[in-house]
XYZ file of C-alpha atoms in Angstrom:
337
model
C -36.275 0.281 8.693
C -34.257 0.592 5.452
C -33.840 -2.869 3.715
C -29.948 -2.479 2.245
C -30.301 -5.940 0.183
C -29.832 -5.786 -3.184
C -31.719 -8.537 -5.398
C -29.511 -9.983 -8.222
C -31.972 -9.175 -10.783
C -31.880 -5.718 -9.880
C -28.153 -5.108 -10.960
C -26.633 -6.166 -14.259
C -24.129 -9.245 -14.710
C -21.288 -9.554 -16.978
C -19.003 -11.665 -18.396
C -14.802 -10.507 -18.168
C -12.811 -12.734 -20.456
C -8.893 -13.359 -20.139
C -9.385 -15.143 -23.247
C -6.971 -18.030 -21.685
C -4.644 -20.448 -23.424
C -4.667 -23.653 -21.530
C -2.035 -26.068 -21.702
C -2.423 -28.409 -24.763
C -3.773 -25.943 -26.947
C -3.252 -22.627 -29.128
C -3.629 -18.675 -28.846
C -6.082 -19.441 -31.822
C -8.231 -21.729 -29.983
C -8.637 -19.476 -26.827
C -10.159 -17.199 -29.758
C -12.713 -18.973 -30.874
C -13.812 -20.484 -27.502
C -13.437 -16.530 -26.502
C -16.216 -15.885 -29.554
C -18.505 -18.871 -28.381
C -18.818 -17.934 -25.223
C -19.627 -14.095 -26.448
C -22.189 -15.345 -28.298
C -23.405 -17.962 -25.383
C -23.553 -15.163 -22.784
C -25.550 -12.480 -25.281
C -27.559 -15.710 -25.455
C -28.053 -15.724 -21.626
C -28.755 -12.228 -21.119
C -25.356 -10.993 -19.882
C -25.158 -7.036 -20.414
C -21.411 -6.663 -21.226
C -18.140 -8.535 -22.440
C -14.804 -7.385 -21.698
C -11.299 -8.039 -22.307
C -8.344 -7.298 -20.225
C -4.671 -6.362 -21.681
C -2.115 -8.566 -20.439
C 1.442 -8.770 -21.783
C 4.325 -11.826 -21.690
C 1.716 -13.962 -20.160
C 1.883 -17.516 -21.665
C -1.687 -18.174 -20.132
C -3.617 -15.084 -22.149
C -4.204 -14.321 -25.563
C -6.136 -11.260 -25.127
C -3.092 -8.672 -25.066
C -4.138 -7.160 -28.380
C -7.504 -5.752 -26.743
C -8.330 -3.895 -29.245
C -8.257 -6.316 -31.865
C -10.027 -9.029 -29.818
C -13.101 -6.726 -29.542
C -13.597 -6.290 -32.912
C -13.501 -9.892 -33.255
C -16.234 -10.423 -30.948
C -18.032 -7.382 -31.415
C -18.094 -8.947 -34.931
C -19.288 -11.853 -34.107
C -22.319 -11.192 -31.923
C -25.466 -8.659 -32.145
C -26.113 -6.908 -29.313
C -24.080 -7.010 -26.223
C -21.635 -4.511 -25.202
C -18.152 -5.611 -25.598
C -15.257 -3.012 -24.195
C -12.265 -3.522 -22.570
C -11.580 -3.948 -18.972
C -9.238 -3.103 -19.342
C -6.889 -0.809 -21.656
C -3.824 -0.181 -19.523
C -3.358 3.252 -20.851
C 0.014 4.300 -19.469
C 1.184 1.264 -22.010
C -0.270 3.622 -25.403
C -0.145 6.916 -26.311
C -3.862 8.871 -26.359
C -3.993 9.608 -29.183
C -3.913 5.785 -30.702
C -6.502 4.441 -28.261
C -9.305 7.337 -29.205
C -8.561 6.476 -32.807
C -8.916 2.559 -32.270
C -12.067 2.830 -30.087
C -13.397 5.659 -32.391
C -13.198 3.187 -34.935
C -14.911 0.236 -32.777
C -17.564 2.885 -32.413
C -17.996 3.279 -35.945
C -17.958 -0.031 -36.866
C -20.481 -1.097 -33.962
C -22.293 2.057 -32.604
C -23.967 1.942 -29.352
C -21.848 -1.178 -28.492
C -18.650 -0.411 -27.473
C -17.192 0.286 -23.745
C -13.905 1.593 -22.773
C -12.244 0.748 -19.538
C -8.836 2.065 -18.587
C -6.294 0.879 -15.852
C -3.234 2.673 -15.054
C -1.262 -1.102 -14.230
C 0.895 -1.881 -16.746
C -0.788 -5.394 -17.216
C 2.413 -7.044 -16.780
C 6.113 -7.642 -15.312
C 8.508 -4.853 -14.849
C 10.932 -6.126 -18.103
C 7.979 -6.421 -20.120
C 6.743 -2.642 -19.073
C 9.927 -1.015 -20.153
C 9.465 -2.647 -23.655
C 6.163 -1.664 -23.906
C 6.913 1.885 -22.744
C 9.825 3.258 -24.861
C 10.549 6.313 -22.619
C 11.829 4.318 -19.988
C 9.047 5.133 -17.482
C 7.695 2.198 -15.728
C 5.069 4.606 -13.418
C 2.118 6.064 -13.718
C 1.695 9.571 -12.197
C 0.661 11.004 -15.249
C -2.293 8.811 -15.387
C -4.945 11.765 -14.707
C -3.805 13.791 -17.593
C -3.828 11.131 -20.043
C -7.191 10.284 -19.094
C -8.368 13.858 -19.681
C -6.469 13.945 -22.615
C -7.915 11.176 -24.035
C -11.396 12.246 -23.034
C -10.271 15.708 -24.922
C -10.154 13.832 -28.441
C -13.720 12.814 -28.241
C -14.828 15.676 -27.148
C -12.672 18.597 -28.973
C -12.854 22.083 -27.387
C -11.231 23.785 -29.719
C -7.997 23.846 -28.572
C -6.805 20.545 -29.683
C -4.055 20.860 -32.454
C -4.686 17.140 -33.065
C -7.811 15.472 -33.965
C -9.169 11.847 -33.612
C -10.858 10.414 -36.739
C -12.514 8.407 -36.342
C -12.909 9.160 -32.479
C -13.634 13.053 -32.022
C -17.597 13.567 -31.158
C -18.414 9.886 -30.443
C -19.932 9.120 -26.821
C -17.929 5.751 -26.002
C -18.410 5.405 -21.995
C -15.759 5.528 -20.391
C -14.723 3.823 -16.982
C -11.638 3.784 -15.101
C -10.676 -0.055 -13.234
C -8.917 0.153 -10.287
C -7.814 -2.490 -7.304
C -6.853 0.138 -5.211
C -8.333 3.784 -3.959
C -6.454 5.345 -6.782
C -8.615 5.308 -9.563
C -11.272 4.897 -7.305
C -10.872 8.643 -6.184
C -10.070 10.055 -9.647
C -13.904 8.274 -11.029
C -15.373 10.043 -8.252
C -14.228 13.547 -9.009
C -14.544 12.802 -12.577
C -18.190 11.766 -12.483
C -17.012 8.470 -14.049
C -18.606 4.970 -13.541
C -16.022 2.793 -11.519
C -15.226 -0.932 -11.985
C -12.887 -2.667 -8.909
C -11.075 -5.854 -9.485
C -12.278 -7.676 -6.178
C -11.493 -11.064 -8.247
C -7.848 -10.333 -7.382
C -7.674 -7.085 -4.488
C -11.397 -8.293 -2.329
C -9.328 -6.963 0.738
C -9.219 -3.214 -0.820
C -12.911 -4.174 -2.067
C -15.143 -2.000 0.522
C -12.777 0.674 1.120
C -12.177 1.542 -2.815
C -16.296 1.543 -3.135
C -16.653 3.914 -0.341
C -14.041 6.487 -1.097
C -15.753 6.579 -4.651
C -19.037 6.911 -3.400
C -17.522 9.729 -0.957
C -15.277 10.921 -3.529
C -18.328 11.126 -6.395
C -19.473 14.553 -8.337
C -22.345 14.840 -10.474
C -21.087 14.867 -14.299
C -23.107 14.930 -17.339
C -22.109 10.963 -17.479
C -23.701 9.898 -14.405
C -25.844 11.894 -12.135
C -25.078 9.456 -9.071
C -22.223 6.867 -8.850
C -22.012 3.910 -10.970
C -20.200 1.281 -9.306
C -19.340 -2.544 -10.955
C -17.607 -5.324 -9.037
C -15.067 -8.191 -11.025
C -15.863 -11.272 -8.905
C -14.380 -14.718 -10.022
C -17.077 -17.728 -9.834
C -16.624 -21.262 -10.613
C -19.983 -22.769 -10.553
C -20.706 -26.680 -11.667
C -23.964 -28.622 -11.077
C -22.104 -30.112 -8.165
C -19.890 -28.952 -5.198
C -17.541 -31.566 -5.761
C -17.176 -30.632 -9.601
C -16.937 -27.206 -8.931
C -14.439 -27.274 -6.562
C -11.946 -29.720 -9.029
C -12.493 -27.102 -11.635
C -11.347 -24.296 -9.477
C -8.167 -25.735 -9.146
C -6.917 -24.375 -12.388
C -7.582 -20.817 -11.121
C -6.251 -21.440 -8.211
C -3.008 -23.147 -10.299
C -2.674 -20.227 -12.306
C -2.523 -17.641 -9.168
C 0.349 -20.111 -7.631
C 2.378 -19.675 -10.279
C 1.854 -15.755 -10.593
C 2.916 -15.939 -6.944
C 6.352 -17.776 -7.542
C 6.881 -15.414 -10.641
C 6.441 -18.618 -13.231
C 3.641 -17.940 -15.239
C 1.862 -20.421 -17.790
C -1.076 -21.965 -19.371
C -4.005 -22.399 -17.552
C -3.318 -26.058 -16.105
C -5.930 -28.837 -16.119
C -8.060 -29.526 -12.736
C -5.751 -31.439 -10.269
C -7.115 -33.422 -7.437
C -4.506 -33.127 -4.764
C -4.101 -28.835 -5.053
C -3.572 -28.479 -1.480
C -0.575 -30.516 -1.692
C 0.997 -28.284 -4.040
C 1.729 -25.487 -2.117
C 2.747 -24.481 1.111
C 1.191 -22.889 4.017
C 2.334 -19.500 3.194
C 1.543 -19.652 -0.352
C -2.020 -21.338 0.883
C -1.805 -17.675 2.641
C -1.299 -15.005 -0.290
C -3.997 -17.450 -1.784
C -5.938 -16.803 0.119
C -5.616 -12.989 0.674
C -5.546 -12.905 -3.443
C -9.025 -15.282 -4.431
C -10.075 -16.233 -1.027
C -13.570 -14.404 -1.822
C -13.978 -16.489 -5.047
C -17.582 -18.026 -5.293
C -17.350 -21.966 -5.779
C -19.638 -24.133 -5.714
C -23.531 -25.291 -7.432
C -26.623 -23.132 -8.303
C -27.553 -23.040 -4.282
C -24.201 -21.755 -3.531
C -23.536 -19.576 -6.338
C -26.997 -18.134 -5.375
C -26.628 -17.653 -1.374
C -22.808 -16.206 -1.983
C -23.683 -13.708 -5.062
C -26.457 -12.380 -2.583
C -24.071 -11.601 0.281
C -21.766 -10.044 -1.922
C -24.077 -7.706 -2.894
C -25.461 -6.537 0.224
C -21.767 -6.223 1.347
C -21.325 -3.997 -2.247
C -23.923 -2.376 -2.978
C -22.443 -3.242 -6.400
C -24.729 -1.522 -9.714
C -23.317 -4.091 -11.545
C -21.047 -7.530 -11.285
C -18.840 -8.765 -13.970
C -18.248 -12.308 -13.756
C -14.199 -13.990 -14.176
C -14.316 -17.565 -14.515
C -10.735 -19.050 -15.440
C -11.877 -22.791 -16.339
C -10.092 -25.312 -18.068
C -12.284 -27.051 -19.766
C -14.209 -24.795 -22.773
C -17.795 -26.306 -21.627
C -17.845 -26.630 -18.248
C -16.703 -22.732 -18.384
C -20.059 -21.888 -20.284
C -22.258 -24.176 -18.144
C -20.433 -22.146 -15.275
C -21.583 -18.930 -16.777
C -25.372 -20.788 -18.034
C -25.830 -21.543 -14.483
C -25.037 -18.116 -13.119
C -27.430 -17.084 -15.965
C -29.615 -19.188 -14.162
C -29.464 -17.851 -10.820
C -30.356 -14.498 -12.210
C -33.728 -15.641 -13.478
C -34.557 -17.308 -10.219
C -34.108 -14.289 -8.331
C-alpha cells in the first residue's frame, strides 16, 4: 500500500509578504517591518521571500516589486527573494528582464521571478497602468515567451536585455485558476496557486498541471507550491483575535472599500452579514488558525490533500511581533516534524 502523506519537513516553506500598511502607521514602516521579518525568516530556515504587486491599495506598500526586492535582497544573505508576483500584462517585457537581470546581477543565485497575468488591482486602476487601453490578458502566453526570449537570445531578437540576456532567473507562473496552471504544464514551468484566496479552484488547478506537465530542461517532473494564509499564536484564543484583521481586510475587498490592515476586533462576527460571512468563507475559509498543535495537525492535511513541493506562508497580522512569532512558530512546527 502506497503511503500518499507528505511530511512537512520533506517540502520547503516560505514566507509571501504583502508588505501591509496598517492603520496608524506609514508605507515606510511596513518597509522596515517587511526587512525584519526577511531577515527573521532566513533566520528560521524559510527557503524563499516574495512580494506581490498590488496597485491603489491603501493596505499594501509592496506595488513597486521590483524595488522592494532589492531592498530585502539587500538586506539579508542567503534566502531567495522573487516576486510572487509580477503581474506582467501591467509592464512591457522588455523592462521586467532588464530589472530582474539586474537583481540577478546584483544578488546571483538569489533571485526568483513569478508572473501573474491579474492585473493586481481594480478595473480604473488597470487602464492607468496599461496605456493601450486593454484591461485583458489574452496575450499573456506570448509575453511570457517573450520575456523568456531576452534571457535566453536565439538570435533573432532585434532587442537585447542588459543586464538580463544569458542569466538563469527561475521563472514561475502564479495562477488561482486553471489558466496558468495549464500554460506551466506545457511550458515545463514550476507552478505556484494562490489557495490563500481561490482554495475552492485549489485541487483542480494542481491536477490539470500535473496532467498538463512536459519535461523541460527547467524541471524534469512538476514543481508545484501552494500560498496558504496561517495565523498561528501560542494560544487558540490569541490566534483567533489576530485573524480578525485578515479577515477585516477581505470584508472590505468584498464591499469594494479597501484600507489599512485594521487592528484585531473582538466582536468580527458582528460586523458582517450572513452572506458576506458566506464569500468569507468561500474566499479564506481554508485559512489555518490556531497554536503550534493546530498549525501542525492542519499544515499536515493540507499536504496530503496537495501533494504540494512547496508551501509559501501569507500571514496578514496587525501587530509587527505577533506576525513573526506567527511565522517562528510555524518555523517551529517544521523542526518537530
Amino acid at each position: 500500500m502506497v503511503n500518499h502523506s507528505k511530511k512537512i519537513n520533506e517540502i520547503r516553506y516560505s514566507v509571501l509578504d504583502l508588505s501591509p500598511i496598517v492603520q496608524g502607521s506609514t508605507a515606510s514602516q511596513s518597509l522596515i517591518n517587511t526587512l525584519d521579518l526577511a531577515k527573521h525568516a532566513e533566520k528560521w530556515g524559510f527557503t524563499r521571500y516574495w512580494l506581490a504587486e498590488h496597485h491603489n491599495m491603501p493596505g499594501i506598500a509592496s506595488s513597486a516589486t521590483s524595488v522592494v526586492i532589492g531592498h530585502v535582497a539587500a538586506g539579508t544573505k542567503h534566502i531567495r527573494v522573487g516576486s510572487g508576483g509580477i503581474m506582467l500584462p501591467n509592464h512591457v517585457p522588455l523592462v521586467i528582464a532588464e530589472q530582474f537581470g539586474t537583481l540577478e546581477s546584483l544578488f546571483p543565485g538569489r533571485i526568483d521571478l513569478g508572473l501573474g497575468r491579474a492585473p493586481g488591482t481594480d478595473q480604473l486602476t488597470a487602464h492607468a497602468l496599461r496605456r493601450d487601453g486593454r484591461i485583458d490578458a489574452e496575450d499573456f502566453p506570448q509575453q511570457v515567451a517573450e520575456l523568456r526570449a531576452y534571457f535566453k537570445p536565439t538570435g533573432k531578437m532585434p532587442v537585447r536585455a542588459i543586464p538580463g540576456e544569458g542569466l538563469n532567473i527561475p521563472i514561475w507562473l502564479l495562477g488561482s485558476s486553471g489558466f496558468s496552471a495549464q500554460l506551466a504544464g506545457h511550458l515545463g514551468l514550476p507552478f505556484s496557486f494562490a489557495s490563500h484566496f481561490s482554495p475552492e479552484n485549489t485541487l483542480p488547478a494542481l491536477d490539470l498541471y500535473r496532467r498538463s506537465f512536459q519535461a523541460s530542461e527547467v524541471l524534469q517532473e512538476p514543481y508545484a507550491m501552494v500560498g496558504v494564509n496561517v495565523i498561528a499564536a501560542d494560544s487558540v484564543k490569541e490566534a483567533e483575535l489576530l485573524a480578525t484583521s485578515m479577515q477585516q481586510q477581505f470584508l472590505n475587498l468584498i464591499r469594494n472599500n479597501p484600507m489599512p490592515l485594521l487592528p484585531p476586533v473582538d466582536n468580527f462576527s458582528e460586523l458582517c452579514s450572513d452572506y458576506e460571512k458566506a464569500l468569507l468563507q468561500q474566499r479564506i475559509g481554508a485559512s489555518i488558525i490556531g497554536d503550534r498543535k493546530i498549525v501542525k495537525e492542519k499544515l499536515q492535511h493540507f499536504l496530503n490533500d496537495t501533494q504540494a513541493n512547496e508551501i509559501i506562508i501569507n500571514a496578514q497580522i496587525y501587530d509587527h511581533e505577533a506576525r513573526l512569532r506567527s511565522y517562528e512558530i510555524v518555523s517551529e512546527v517544521m523542526k518537530d516534524i
